[in-house]
Short mmCIF file of C-alpha atoms and ligand atoms in Angstrom, two decimals:
data_model
loop_
_atom_site.label_atom_id
_atom_site.label_comp_id
_atom_site.label_asym_id
_atom_site.label_seq_id
_atom_site.Cartn_x
_atom_site.Cartn_y
_atom_site.Cartn_z
CA UNK D 923 0.00 0.00 0.00
CA UNK D 924 1.21 3.55 -0.64
CA UNK D 925 0.24 6.75 1.18
CA UNK D 926 -2.52 7.59 -1.30
CA UNK D 927 -4.11 4.16 -0.83
CA UNK D 928 -3.83 4.55 2.94
CA UNK D 929 -5.64 7.89 2.61
CA UNK D 930 -8.46 6.40 0.55
CA UNK D 931 -8.76 3.28 2.72
CA UNK D 932 -8.98 5.38 5.90
CA UNK D 933 -11.54 7.73 4.36
CA UNK D 934 -13.71 4.76 3.33
CA UNK D 935 -13.54 3.30 6.84
CA UNK D 936 -14.49 6.73 8.23
CA UNK D 937 -17.67 6.61 6.13
CA UNK D 938 -16.73 8.75 3.11
CA UNK D 939 -18.56 7.56 -0.03
CA UNK D 940 -18.06 10.24 -2.68
CA UNK D 941 -15.29 12.50 -3.95
CA UNK D 942 -15.84 15.69 -5.97
CA UNK D 943 -12.59 16.29 -7.76
CA UNK D 944 -10.59 18.39 -10.15
CA UNK D 945 -7.15 16.81 -9.83
CA UNK D 946 -3.70 17.48 -11.24
CA UNK D 947 -0.32 15.75 -11.25
CA UNK D 948 0.17 16.11 -7.47
CA UNK D 949 -3.12 14.28 -6.81
CA UNK D 950 -2.79 11.50 -9.40
CA UNK D 951 -1.68 8.87 -6.82
CA UNK D 952 -4.99 9.51 -5.00
CA UNK D 953 -6.90 9.28 -8.28
CA UNK D 954 -5.28 5.89 -8.92
CA UNK D 955 -5.96 4.79 -5.33
CA UNK D 956 -9.68 5.57 -5.74
CA UNK D 957 -9.82 2.69 -8.26
CA UNK D 958 -7.37 0.42 -6.50
CA UNK D 959 -9.24 0.65 -3.17
CA UNK D 960 -12.90 0.76 -4.25
CA UNK D 961 -15.54 2.33 -1.99
CA UNK D 962 -15.55 6.00 -2.98
CA UNK D 963 -17.29 7.13 -6.18
CA UNK D 964 -15.57 10.02 -7.97
CA UNK D 965 -17.33 12.94 -9.69
CA UNK D 966 -15.59 15.43 -11.95
CA UNK D 967 -16.33 19.11 -11.43
CA UNK D 968 -15.19 21.32 -14.31
CA UNK D 969 -14.01 24.04 -11.95
CA UNK D 970 -13.13 23.82 -8.29
CA UNK D 971 -16.13 25.91 -7.25
CA UNK D 972 -18.29 23.10 -8.65
CA UNK D 973 -16.46 20.52 -6.50
CA UNK D 974 -16.55 22.53 -3.27
CA UNK D 975 -20.16 23.64 -3.79
CA UNK D 976 -21.23 20.06 -4.54
CA UNK D 977 -19.49 18.83 -1.39
CA UNK D 978 -21.30 21.56 0.55
CA UNK D 979 -24.67 20.44 -0.87
CA UNK D 980 -23.87 16.80 -0.14
CA UNK D 981 -22.78 17.64 3.42
CA UNK D 982 -25.87 19.74 4.11
CA UNK D 983 -28.08 16.98 2.76
CA UNK D 984 -26.66 14.00 4.64
CA UNK D 985 -24.86 15.70 7.53
CA UNK D 986 -21.76 13.68 6.64
CA UNK D 987 -18.72 14.70 4.63
CA UNK D 988 -17.95 14.19 0.98
CA UNK D 989 -14.29 14.34 0.03
CA UNK D 990 -13.09 17.12 -2.26
CA UNK D 991 -9.85 16.63 -4.17
CA UNK D 992 -8.15 19.83 -5.35
CA UNK D 993 -4.91 20.66 -7.12
CA UNK D 994 -2.40 22.62 -5.04
CA UNK D 995 -2.93 26.26 -4.01
CA UNK D 996 -4.48 27.49 -7.27
CA UNK D 997 -7.09 24.69 -7.22
CA UNK D 998 -7.95 25.46 -3.61
CA UNK D 999 -8.07 29.18 -4.40
CA UNK D 1000 -10.66 28.54 -7.12
CA UNK D 1001 -12.74 26.50 -4.67
CA UNK D 1002 -12.51 28.87 -1.70
CA UNK D 1003 -15.67 30.86 -2.25
CA UNK D 1004 -17.95 27.83 -1.97
CA UNK D 1005 -15.91 26.52 0.96
CA UNK D 1006 -16.65 29.88 2.55
CA UNK D 1007 -20.39 29.23 2.04
CA UNK D 1008 -19.88 25.72 3.47
CA UNK D 1009 -18.20 27.18 6.54
CA UNK D 1010 -21.14 29.53 7.09
CA UNK D 1011 -23.55 26.61 6.58
CA UNK D 1012 -21.66 24.55 9.18
CA UNK D 1013 -21.33 21.91 6.51
CA UNK D 1014 -19.06 18.89 7.01
CA UNK D 1015 -16.51 18.83 4.16
CA UNK D 1016 -13.33 16.73 3.90
CA UNK D 1017 -11.11 18.85 1.68
CA UNK D 1018 -7.96 17.13 0.39
CA UNK D 1019 -5.35 19.22 -1.41
CA UNK D 1020 -2.21 17.86 -3.04
CA UNK D 1021 1.11 19.60 -2.37
CA UNK D 1022 4.43 19.42 -4.23
CA UNK D 1023 6.86 16.70 -3.17
CA UNK D 1024 8.61 17.81 0.03
CA UNK D 1025 12.04 17.71 -1.66
CA UNK D 1026 10.75 19.90 -4.53
CA UNK D 1027 8.83 22.52 -2.55
CA UNK D 1028 11.84 24.76 -1.82
CA UNK D 1029 12.66 25.06 -5.52
CA UNK D 1030 9.56 27.28 -5.75
CA UNK D 1031 8.01 25.56 -8.80
CA UNK D 1032 5.42 27.57 -10.78
CA UNK D 1033 2.32 26.20 -9.03
CA UNK D 1034 3.72 26.61 -5.49
CA UNK D 1035 1.57 28.74 -3.17
CA UNK D 1036 0.99 29.09 0.57
CA UNK D 1037 -1.73 26.43 0.76
CA UNK D 1038 -2.10 26.47 4.55
CA UNK D 1039 -2.89 30.19 4.57
CA UNK D 1040 -5.64 29.66 1.99
CA UNK D 1041 -6.97 26.67 3.93
CA UNK D 1042 -7.04 28.61 7.19
CA UNK D 1043 -9.54 31.18 5.91
CA UNK D 1044 -12.30 28.59 5.42
CA UNK D 1045 -11.37 25.54 7.49
CA UNK D 1046 -12.08 24.82 11.16
CA UNK D 1047 -9.23 22.28 11.00
CA UNK D 1048 -6.26 22.05 8.64
CA UNK D 1049 -2.94 20.20 8.55
CA UNK D 1050 -0.12 19.23 6.17
CA UNK D 1051 0.80 15.56 6.55
CA UNK D 1052 4.24 15.15 8.09
CA UNK D 1053 4.93 11.63 6.79
CA UNK D 1054 3.29 8.79 4.89
CA UNK D 1055 2.65 6.91 8.12
CA UNK D 1056 0.78 9.92 9.57
CA UNK D 1057 -1.76 10.01 6.74
CA UNK D 1058 -4.22 7.61 8.37
CA UNK D 1059 -4.32 9.58 11.63
CA UNK D 1060 -4.58 12.82 9.64
CA UNK D 1061 -7.60 11.59 7.67
CA UNK D 1062 -9.37 10.41 10.83
CA UNK D 1063 -8.67 13.67 12.65
CA UNK D 1064 -9.98 15.57 9.62
CA UNK D 1065 -13.19 13.51 9.38
CA UNK D 1066 -13.73 13.86 13.15
CA UNK D 1067 -13.35 17.64 12.77
CA UNK D 1068 -15.97 17.71 9.99
CA UNK D 1069 -18.48 16.08 12.35
CA UNK D 1070 -18.54 19.33 14.34
CA UNK D 1071 -19.96 20.96 11.21
CA UNK D 1072 -16.87 22.42 9.59
CA UNK D 1073 -14.52 22.23 6.63
CA UNK D 1074 -11.38 20.19 7.36
CA UNK D 1075 -8.49 20.60 4.92
CA UNK D 1076 -5.76 17.98 4.68
CA UNK D 1077 -2.74 18.88 2.55
CA UNK D 1078 -0.78 15.86 1.35
CA UNK D 1079 2.65 16.13 -0.30
CA UNK D 1080 3.02 14.19 -3.53
CA UNK D 1081 6.04 12.12 -2.34
CA UNK D 1082 4.14 11.00 0.79
CA UNK D 1083 1.26 9.83 -1.41
CA UNK D 1084 3.67 7.76 -3.52
CA UNK D 1085 5.78 6.27 -0.72
CA UNK D 1086 5.12 2.66 0.28
CA UNK D 1087 4.00 2.04 3.83
CA UNK D 1088 2.99 -1.10 5.64
CA UNK D 1089 0.27 0.23 7.89
CA UNK D 1090 -2.58 -2.22 7.76
CA UNK D 1091 -4.62 -0.92 10.62
CA UNK D 1092 -6.23 2.43 9.97
CA UNK D 1093 -7.13 4.61 12.92
CA UNK D 1094 -10.84 4.81 13.73
CA UNK D 1095 -12.82 7.92 14.42
CA UNK D 1096 -13.25 9.52 17.88
CA UNK D 1097 -16.15 11.37 19.51
CA UNK D 1098 -16.17 14.95 18.21
CA UNK D 1099 -18.45 16.63 20.76
CA UNK D 1100 -17.64 18.06 24.18
CA UNK D 1101 -20.12 16.95 26.83
CA UNK D 1102 -22.96 19.25 27.85
CA UNK D 1103 -23.01 21.28 31.05
CA UNK D 1104 -26.25 20.36 32.90
CA UNK D 1105 -25.97 23.40 35.21
CA UNK D 1106 -25.82 25.76 32.25
CA UNK D 1107 -28.93 24.15 30.77
CA UNK D 1108 -30.76 24.40 34.11
CA UNK D 1109 -29.87 28.10 34.27
CA UNK D 1110 -31.29 28.64 30.76
CA UNK D 1111 -34.44 26.72 31.71
CA UNK D 1112 -35.17 28.83 34.76
CA UNK D 1113 -34.52 32.06 32.85
CA UNK D 1114 -36.93 30.94 30.08
CA UNK D 1115 -39.63 30.14 32.62
CA UNK D 1116 -39.24 33.58 34.24
CA UNK D 1117 -39.17 35.66 31.01
CA UNK D 1118 -42.14 37.19 29.32
CA UNK D 1119 -41.10 37.13 25.70
CA UNK D 1120 -38.45 34.76 24.42
CA UNK D 1121 -37.11 34.15 20.91
CA UNK D 1122 -35.08 31.04 20.18
CA UNK D 1123 -32.69 31.47 17.26
CA UNK D 1124 -31.98 28.08 15.71
CA UNK D 1125 -29.05 27.26 13.45
CA UNK D 1126 -26.90 24.38 12.20
CA UNK D 1127 -28.24 20.94 13.11
CA UNK D 1128 -30.99 22.49 15.25
CA UNK D 1129 -32.92 23.13 12.00
CA UNK D 1130 -33.18 19.39 11.20
CA UNK D 1131 -36.22 17.44 12.37
CA UNK D 1132 -34.86 16.15 15.71
CA UNK D 1133 -33.68 19.64 16.71
CA UNK D 1134 -36.90 21.25 15.49
CA UNK D 1135 -39.01 18.71 17.40
CA UNK D 1136 -37.14 19.50 20.63
CA UNK D 1137 -37.49 23.25 19.95
CA UNK D 1138 -41.25 22.88 19.42
CA UNK D 1139 -41.57 20.99 22.74
CA UNK D 1140 -39.80 23.93 24.44
CA UNK D 1141 -42.07 26.36 22.58
CA UNK D 1142 -45.17 24.46 23.72
CA UNK D 1143 -44.06 24.70 27.36
CA UNK D 1144 -42.52 28.17 27.73
CA UNK D 1145 -44.36 29.98 24.92
CA UNK D 1146 -41.32 31.22 22.99
CA UNK D 1147 -41.12 31.95 19.23
CA UNK D 1148 -38.73 30.11 16.91
CA UNK D 1149 -36.48 31.88 14.41
CA UNK D 1150 -33.80 31.10 11.90
CA UNK D 1151 -31.21 33.53 10.64
CA UNK D 1152 -31.90 35.01 7.23
CA UNK D 1153 -29.80 32.41 5.41
CA UNK D 1154 -30.07 28.93 6.96
CA UNK D 1155 -27.73 26.23 5.64
CA UNK D 1156 -30.27 23.44 5.78
CA UNK D 1157 -33.72 23.49 7.30
CA UNK D 1158 -36.72 21.23 7.23
CA UNK D 1159 -40.12 22.89 6.81
CA UNK D 1160 -43.70 22.28 5.81
CA UNK D 1161 -46.46 19.94 6.91
CA UNK D 1162 -45.95 18.44 10.36
CA UNK D 1163 -42.78 20.44 11.07
CA UNK D 1164 -42.47 23.29 13.59
CA UNK D 1165 -43.07 26.76 12.16
CA UNK D 1166 -39.86 28.79 12.23
CA UNK D 1167 -39.80 32.45 11.24
CA UNK D 1168 -36.99 33.82 9.13
CA UNK D 1169 -35.21 37.00 10.22
CA UNK D 1170 -35.60 39.66 7.47
CA UNK D 1171 -32.54 40.58 5.37
CA UNK D 1172 -32.54 44.35 5.77
CA UNK D 1173 -31.28 45.29 9.26
CA UNK D 1174 -34.01 47.78 10.16
CA UNK D 1175 -36.73 45.21 9.43
CA UNK D 1176 -34.79 42.53 11.28
CA UNK D 1177 -34.45 44.75 14.35
CA UNK D 1178 -38.15 45.58 14.22
CA UNK D 1179 -38.98 41.85 14.36
CA UNK D 1180 -36.49 40.71 16.98
CA UNK D 1181 -36.47 43.72 19.32
CA UNK D 1182 -39.89 42.72 20.69
CA UNK D 1183 -38.25 39.91 22.66
CA UNK D 1184 -36.91 40.36 26.16
CA UNK D 1185 -34.58 37.36 25.85
CA UNK D 1186 -33.00 35.79 22.76
CA UNK D 1187 -31.64 32.28 23.17
CA UNK D 1188 -29.06 31.16 20.57
CA UNK D 1189 -29.16 27.45 19.79
CA UNK D 1190 -26.60 26.57 17.13
CA UNK D 1191 -26.80 30.08 15.63
CA UNK D 1192 -24.54 33.07 16.30
CA UNK D 1193 -26.00 36.47 17.19
CA UNK D 1194 -27.24 38.02 13.93
CA UNK D 1195 -25.44 41.04 12.49
CA UNK D 1196 -26.29 43.30 9.53
CA UNK D 1197 -25.17 41.83 6.18
CA UNK D 1198 -23.38 45.11 5.39
CA UNK D 1199 -22.38 48.16 7.40
CA UNK D 1200 -24.92 50.71 6.19
CA UNK D 1201 -24.17 54.32 7.19
CA UNK D 1202 -26.34 55.31 10.14
CA UNK D 1203 -27.03 51.75 11.22
CA UNK D 1204 -24.69 49.70 13.42
CA UNK D 1205 -23.62 46.08 13.11
CA UNK D 1206 -25.93 44.59 15.65
CA UNK D 1207 -29.54 43.63 15.06
CA UNK D 1208 -30.51 43.10 18.70
CA UNK D 1209 -30.80 46.16 20.95
CA UNK D 1210 -28.44 46.75 23.90
CA UNK D 1211 -31.30 46.15 26.35
CA UNK D 1212 -32.08 42.65 25.12
CA UNK D 1213 -30.72 39.74 27.09
CA UNK D 1214 -28.71 37.17 25.11
CA UNK D 1215 -28.25 33.57 26.15
CA UNK D 1216 -26.31 30.80 24.43
CA UNK D 1217 -27.49 27.23 24.87
CA UNK D 1218 -24.22 25.51 23.99
CA UNK D 1219 -20.87 26.00 22.28
CA UNK D 1220 -20.06 25.04 18.69
CA UNK D 1221 -18.22 22.01 20.06
CA UNK D 1222 -21.31 20.68 21.86
CA UNK D 1223 -24.22 18.82 20.30
CA UNK D 1224 -27.02 21.36 19.88
CA UNK D 1225 -29.73 18.75 19.30
CA UNK D 1226 -28.86 16.99 22.53
CA UNK D 1227 -28.80 20.38 24.28
CA UNK D 1228 -32.29 21.26 22.99
CA UNK D 1229 -33.66 17.84 24.02
CA UNK D 1230 -32.08 18.29 27.42
CA UNK D 1231 -33.60 21.76 27.76
CA UNK D 1232 -37.03 20.46 26.69
CA UNK D 1233 -36.87 17.78 29.40
CA UNK D 1234 -35.64 20.29 31.99
CA UNK D 1235 -38.54 22.69 31.35
CA UNK D 1236 -40.91 19.71 31.68
CA UNK D 1237 -42.06 19.65 28.05
CA UNK D 1238 -44.37 16.93 26.73
CA UNK D 1239 -42.51 14.14 24.91
CA UNK D 1240 -43.96 15.21 21.56
CA UNK D 1241 -46.59 17.47 20.03
CA UNK D 1242 -49.91 16.17 18.72
CA UNK D 1243 -49.91 15.92 14.94
CA UNK D 1244 -52.60 18.63 14.66
CA UNK D 1245 -50.90 21.02 17.10
CA UNK D 1246 -51.11 24.57 15.78
CA UNK D 1247 -47.37 25.02 16.31
CA UNK D 1248 -46.80 22.62 13.41
CA UNK D 1249 -47.15 23.43 9.69
CA UNK D 1250 -50.35 22.35 8.01
CA UNK D 1251 -50.77 21.56 4.35
CA UNK D 1252 -52.75 24.20 2.46
CA UNK D 1253 -52.11 24.21 -1.25
CA UNK D 1254 -51.35 27.60 -2.74
CA UNK D 1255 -53.69 28.97 -5.37
CA UNK D 1256 -52.21 28.72 -8.85
CA UNK D 1257 -51.28 32.15 -10.26
CA UNK D 1258 -52.16 33.08 -13.82
CA UNK D 1259 -50.78 35.19 -16.65
CA UNK D 1260 -47.45 36.85 -17.32
CA UNK D 1261 -44.72 35.82 -14.90
CA UNK D 1262 -43.37 38.06 -12.16
CA UNK D 1263 -40.93 37.04 -9.44
CA UNK D 1264 -43.82 36.67 -7.02
CA UNK D 1265 -45.88 34.55 -9.43
CA UNK D 1266 -42.83 32.35 -10.10
CA UNK D 1267 -42.50 31.64 -6.36
CA UNK D 1268 -46.24 30.99 -5.98
CA UNK D 1269 -46.33 28.66 -8.99
CA UNK D 1270 -43.44 26.64 -7.60
CA UNK D 1271 -45.20 26.53 -4.21
CA UNK D 1272 -48.38 25.29 -5.89
CA UNK D 1273 -46.79 22.39 -7.78
CA UNK D 1274 -43.84 21.48 -5.56
CA UNK D 1275 -43.78 17.69 -5.01
CA UNK D 1276 -43.63 15.97 -1.62
CA UNK D 1277 -40.16 15.75 -0.07
CA UNK D 1278 -38.51 18.26 -2.42
CA UNK D 1279 -35.15 19.88 -1.74
CA UNK D 1280 -35.11 23.59 -2.57
CA UNK D 1281 -31.74 25.22 -3.20
CA UNK D 1282 -32.36 28.95 -3.09
CA UNK D 1283 -29.81 31.23 -4.75
CA UNK D 1284 -32.45 33.45 -6.26
CA UNK D 1285 -31.41 36.79 -4.72
CA UNK D 1286 -34.17 39.35 -5.33
CA UNK D 1287 -36.53 37.01 -7.23
CA UNK D 1288 -37.08 34.21 -4.74
CA UNK D 1289 -37.15 36.19 -1.57
CA UNK D 1290 -40.94 35.85 -1.52
CA UNK D 1291 -40.69 32.08 -1.65
CA UNK D 1292 -40.18 31.61 2.08
CA UNK D 1293 -43.38 33.34 3.24
CA UNK D 1294 -46.20 31.57 1.35
CA UNK D 1295 -45.00 27.98 1.45
CA UNK D 1296 -45.65 27.49 5.17
CA UNK D 1297 -48.50 25.26 4.11
CA UNK D 1298 -46.44 23.12 1.76
CA UNK D 1299 -45.74 19.41 1.93
CA UNK D 1300 -42.57 18.70 3.92
CA UNK D 1301 -39.42 19.87 2.17
CA UNK D 1302 -35.81 20.87 2.86
CA UNK D 1303 -34.41 24.33 2.18
CA UNK D 1304 -30.78 25.32 1.57
CA UNK D 1305 -29.81 28.96 1.13
CA UNK D 1306 -26.78 31.07 0.25
CA UNK D 1307 -25.26 31.12 3.74
CA UNK D 1308 -22.10 33.08 3.04
CA UNK D 1309 -23.27 35.47 0.33
CA UNK D 1310 -20.59 34.20 -2.09
CA UNK D 1311 -22.33 33.79 -5.45
CA UNK D 1312 -21.99 30.60 -7.48
CA UNK D 1313 -23.24 28.23 -4.81
CA UNK D 1314 -26.65 27.19 -6.18
CA UNK D 1315 -25.96 24.96 -9.20
CA UNK D 1316 -23.05 23.07 -7.57
CA UNK D 1317 -24.93 22.72 -4.27
CA UNK D 1318 -27.97 21.30 -6.10
CA UNK D 1319 -25.66 18.87 -7.91
CA UNK D 1320 -24.20 17.60 -4.63
CA UNK D 1321 -27.63 17.39 -2.98
CA UNK D 1322 -28.97 15.30 -5.88
CA UNK D 1323 -25.96 12.97 -5.73
CA UNK D 1324 -26.53 12.58 -1.98
CA UNK D 1325 -30.25 11.85 -2.37
CA UNK D 1326 -31.08 10.68 -5.92
CA UNK D 1327 -34.55 9.71 -4.67
CA UNK D 1328 -35.57 13.30 -3.82
CA UNK D 1329 -36.58 15.96 -6.37
CA UNK D 1330 -34.07 18.81 -6.16
CA UNK D 1331 -35.26 22.24 -7.28
CA UNK D 1332 -32.72 25.02 -7.71
CA UNK D 1333 -34.25 28.50 -7.66
CA UNK D 1334 -31.37 30.35 -9.26
CA UNK D 1335 -30.73 34.02 -10.10
CA UNK D 1336 -29.30 34.56 -13.58
CA UNK D 1337 -26.17 36.46 -12.55
CA UNK D 1338 -25.38 34.03 -9.71
CA UNK D 1339 -25.86 31.06 -12.04
CA UNK D 1340 -23.03 32.19 -14.32
CA UNK D 1341 -20.26 31.84 -11.71
CA UNK D 1342 -20.36 28.03 -11.74
CA UNK D 1343 -22.71 27.24 -14.64
CA UNK D 1344 -20.55 24.30 -15.77
CA UNK D 1345 -21.97 22.30 -12.83
CA UNK D 1346 -24.87 21.65 -15.24
CA UNK D 1347 -22.54 19.31 -17.14
CA UNK D 1348 -21.92 17.24 -13.98
CA UNK D 1349 -25.71 17.04 -13.53
CA UNK D 1350 -26.12 15.81 -17.13
CA UNK D 1351 -23.31 13.29 -16.78
CA UNK D 1352 -24.75 11.89 -13.54
CA UNK D 1353 -28.40 12.06 -14.62
CA UNK D 1354 -29.12 14.12 -11.47
CA UNK D 1355 -32.76 14.85 -10.66
CA UNK D 1356 -32.34 18.61 -10.55
CA UNK D 1357 -34.72 21.18 -11.98
CA UNK D 1358 -32.96 24.52 -12.33
CA UNK D 1359 -35.29 27.53 -12.45
CA UNK D 1360 -33.39 30.50 -13.82
CA UNK D 1361 -34.79 33.82 -12.58
CA UNK D 1362 -33.99 35.66 -15.76
CA UNK D 1363 -34.23 39.37 -14.96
CA UNK D 1364 -31.12 40.01 -17.06
CA UNK D 1365 -29.50 42.17 -14.39
CA UNK D 1366 -27.62 42.23 -11.13
CA UNK D 1367 -30.92 43.55 -9.76
CA UNK D 1368 -29.91 43.61 -6.10
CA UNK D 1369 -27.01 45.93 -6.86
CA UNK D 1370 -29.40 48.30 -8.66
CA UNK D 1371 -31.73 48.17 -5.62
CA UNK D 1372 -28.82 48.86 -3.25
CA UNK D 1373 -27.71 51.79 -5.41
CA UNK D 1374 -31.18 53.32 -5.16
CA UNK D 1375 -31.13 52.74 -1.37
CA UNK D 1376 -27.82 54.60 -1.27
CA UNK D 1377 -29.37 57.54 -3.16
CA UNK D 1378 -27.96 56.81 -6.65
CA UNK D 1379 -31.13 56.93 -8.72
CA UNK D 1380 -29.82 58.01 -12.14
CA UNK D 1381 -27.68 55.15 -13.39
CA UNK D 1382 -24.85 56.30 -15.71
CA UNK D 1383 -23.25 54.19 -18.47
CA UNK D 1384 -20.66 52.58 -16.19
CA UNK D 1385 -23.25 51.66 -13.55
CA UNK D 1386 -25.38 50.12 -16.30
CA UNK D 1387 -22.33 48.34 -17.78
CA UNK D 1388 -21.67 46.77 -14.39
CA UNK D 1389 -25.22 45.87 -13.38
CA UNK D 1390 -27.06 44.89 -16.59
CA UNK D 1391 -26.76 41.40 -18.08
CA UNK D 1392 -27.68 42.45 -21.62
CA UNK D 1393 -25.78 43.29 -24.81
CA UNK D 1394 -26.03 40.35 -25.43
CA UNK D 1395 -28.52 38.58 -23.12
CA UNK D 1396 -27.61 35.00 -22.18
CA UNK D 1397 -29.19 32.29 -24.31
CA UNK D 1398 -30.11 29.98 -21.45
CA UNK D 1399 -31.62 27.24 -23.60
CA UNK D 1400 -28.46 26.92 -25.68
CA UNK D 1401 -26.15 27.17 -22.66
CA UNK D 1402 -28.00 24.34 -20.89
CA UNK D 1403 -28.26 22.23 -24.03
CA UNK D 1404 -24.54 22.75 -24.62
CA UNK D 1405 -23.86 21.05 -21.27
CA UNK D 1406 -26.35 18.25 -22.07
CA UNK D 1407 -29.31 19.54 -20.03
CA UNK D 1408 -32.72 19.88 -21.77
CA UNK D 1409 -34.08 23.41 -21.41
CA UNK D 1410 -37.03 25.67 -22.21
CA UNK D 1411 -38.00 29.30 -21.70
CA UNK D 1412 -41.35 30.29 -20.16
CA UNK D 1413 -43.02 33.64 -19.70
CA UNK D 1414 -46.39 32.75 -18.10
CA UNK D 1415 -47.37 31.06 -14.84
CA UNK D 1416 -49.36 28.43 -16.77
CA UNK D 1417 -46.36 27.45 -18.90
CA UNK D 1418 -44.12 27.35 -15.85
CA UNK D 1419 -46.53 24.97 -14.06
CA UNK D 1420 -46.69 22.75 -17.14
CA UNK D 1421 -42.90 22.63 -17.63
CA UNK D 1422 -42.31 22.01 -13.93
CA UNK D 1423 -44.68 19.04 -13.98
CA UNK D 1424 -42.95 17.49 -16.96
CA UNK D 1425 -39.49 18.14 -15.48
CA UNK D 1426 -40.53 16.40 -12.24
CA UNK D 1427 -42.02 13.47 -14.18
CA UNK D 1428 -38.90 12.81 -16.27
CA UNK D 1429 -35.64 11.63 -14.66
CA UNK D 1430 -32.43 13.64 -15.08
CA UNK D 1431 -31.71 17.36 -15.03
CA UNK D 1432 -33.85 20.08 -16.61
CA UNK D 1433 -33.48 23.84 -16.86
CA UNK D 1434 -36.35 26.30 -17.16
CA UNK D 1435 -35.58 29.93 -17.91
CA UNK D 1436 -38.31 32.08 -16.35
CA UNK D 1437 -38.50 35.40 -18.17
CA UNK D 1438 -39.05 38.00 -15.45
CA UNK D 1439 -39.53 41.76 -15.66
C1 LIG P 1990 -18.48 35.85 -5.28
C2 LIG P 1990 -19.30 37.10 -5.32
N1 LIG P 1990 -19.04 38.05 -6.23
C3 LIG P 1990 -19.77 39.19 -6.27
C4 LIG P 1990 -20.77 39.40 -5.37
C5 LIG P 1990 -21.52 40.72 -5.34
N2 LIG P 1990 -22.90 40.56 -5.73
C6 LIG P 1990 -23.88 40.45 -4.84
S1 LIG P 1990 -25.37 40.30 -5.51
C7 LIG P 1990 -24.74 40.41 -7.07
C8 LIG P 1990 -25.63 40.35 -8.25
C9 LIG P 1990 -26.66 39.27 -8.19
O1 LIG P 1990 -27.36 39.23 -9.41
P1 LIG P 1990 -28.32 38.02 -9.74
O2 LIG P 1990 -27.67 36.77 -9.28
O3 LIG P 1990 -28.74 38.10 -11.15
O4 LIG P 1990 -29.56 38.26 -8.75
P2 LIG P 1990 -30.60 39.49 -8.81
O5 LIG P 1990 -29.99 40.57 -7.98
O6 LIG P 1990 -30.76 39.90 -10.24
O7 LIG P 1990 -31.85 38.99 -8.20
C10 LIG P 1990 -23.37 40.56 -7.03
C11 LIG P 1990 -22.51 40.66 -8.23
C12 LIG P 1990 -21.01 38.38 -4.42
N3 LIG P 1990 -21.95 38.49 -3.48
N4 LIG P 1990 -20.28 37.24 -4.43
MG1 LIG P 1991 -30.43 38.82 -12.02
#
């Protein structure tokens, strides 16, 4: 066995099943090992942002890491922006980066870069292997780190991958979480009982069904309201699931909503801050007078903490299925006529199949999607956690590879789509069940809105050059077809409903361009 085979063997034993890769010469021993030691299926991403975004989607979907295989510093640099989104989503990602042979590194070959510095900006854990024999321990430590909900980057020199080693026993994974502090949870419980108005801000794993169920039991007993931050990584919603409000994007609106609460309890979510520093408005969303409490640290298990808190406040073991704290199915009325962003959201809500996964990178167009679908069949929602565009198409690809049985719907803004559009090719190659809905407003609309907010109402030629996606407009049907994905354009709600139904009925990827004003 060589170091690369040891790496792959250890990853397989640690539960890794897929690898999203864009390799080069310094990763070829690992590429070979993926065939020699079967157990991990490899997927080619045509740029590193596709690989890292797909691993993020996979990690959000299954709450377990995919491996990413990237080429040296430049490959990692290309993939950083979606690793940044993964970090904000608390996604588990095992990121493996090849490095030059140790004896060659000091010659400063053309591709040499400071890989650890790049890794440090997005990873909760990172390390360069110190020897071939260390690789097994390194992989296990990395996978254990991902289980806390973070990106772990392992950098492996080329000569260590190639060197023979006779390790037969690979190290097995340890327990990632610190234990809970029962006294801290008791203190939170008594404060909740004594407070008049409490908001619980849920994040990370707390937004999956077990966490939500525990939160709803707490809600039933102490009468609090449940919130998510504006951009949750992965949340389950719809019929039978607790109703969680989303904090508005613009800071003034967010403050208006949250400032009514005497106490805000953070469970897996950090304190919210404004997305940008707008003149005249500070960073914080909560007021100085509001009391903040944190249920547990990032190294503790938030679901266990919520269940513990629910038991401590004396909550019932579960809510009745018809409890009014749980979402109820009410189908949306079907809109008619020429499409607008709102009608596009409502049409999707009206035809969305059971158990769908919605990947929302729709910027200004899909913002209305969250409000009406409270009465939808159960579904999962993933959003643009870190604000770094180019997440949607790759994330949908990874989600569909993780769960080929679930319909994945990617609500995707046209400008955002173009950063990593080649992920469509991976969808075509893998026959992924993804329906991409392009919100074709042919502009960077949000930037135009922000300019107006900032008082710039007459847009000059340079502003238009930098915010309009015209001259020429994208031909979405040809772009998608060029990557092997069937595509159509629609301009009415009726046609959208019809095309959605046929896309859901037929396996494999589809793209629908929605012409919006
Ligand atoms: C990686 C990255 N580059 C640039 C930006 C800045 N940015 C924010 S929104 C936006 C335009 C979004 O346009 P589109 O995706 O078409 O959505 P729309 O505003 O039209 O709804 C840009 C360029 C960003 N957030 N991330
Ligand atoms: Mg746009």
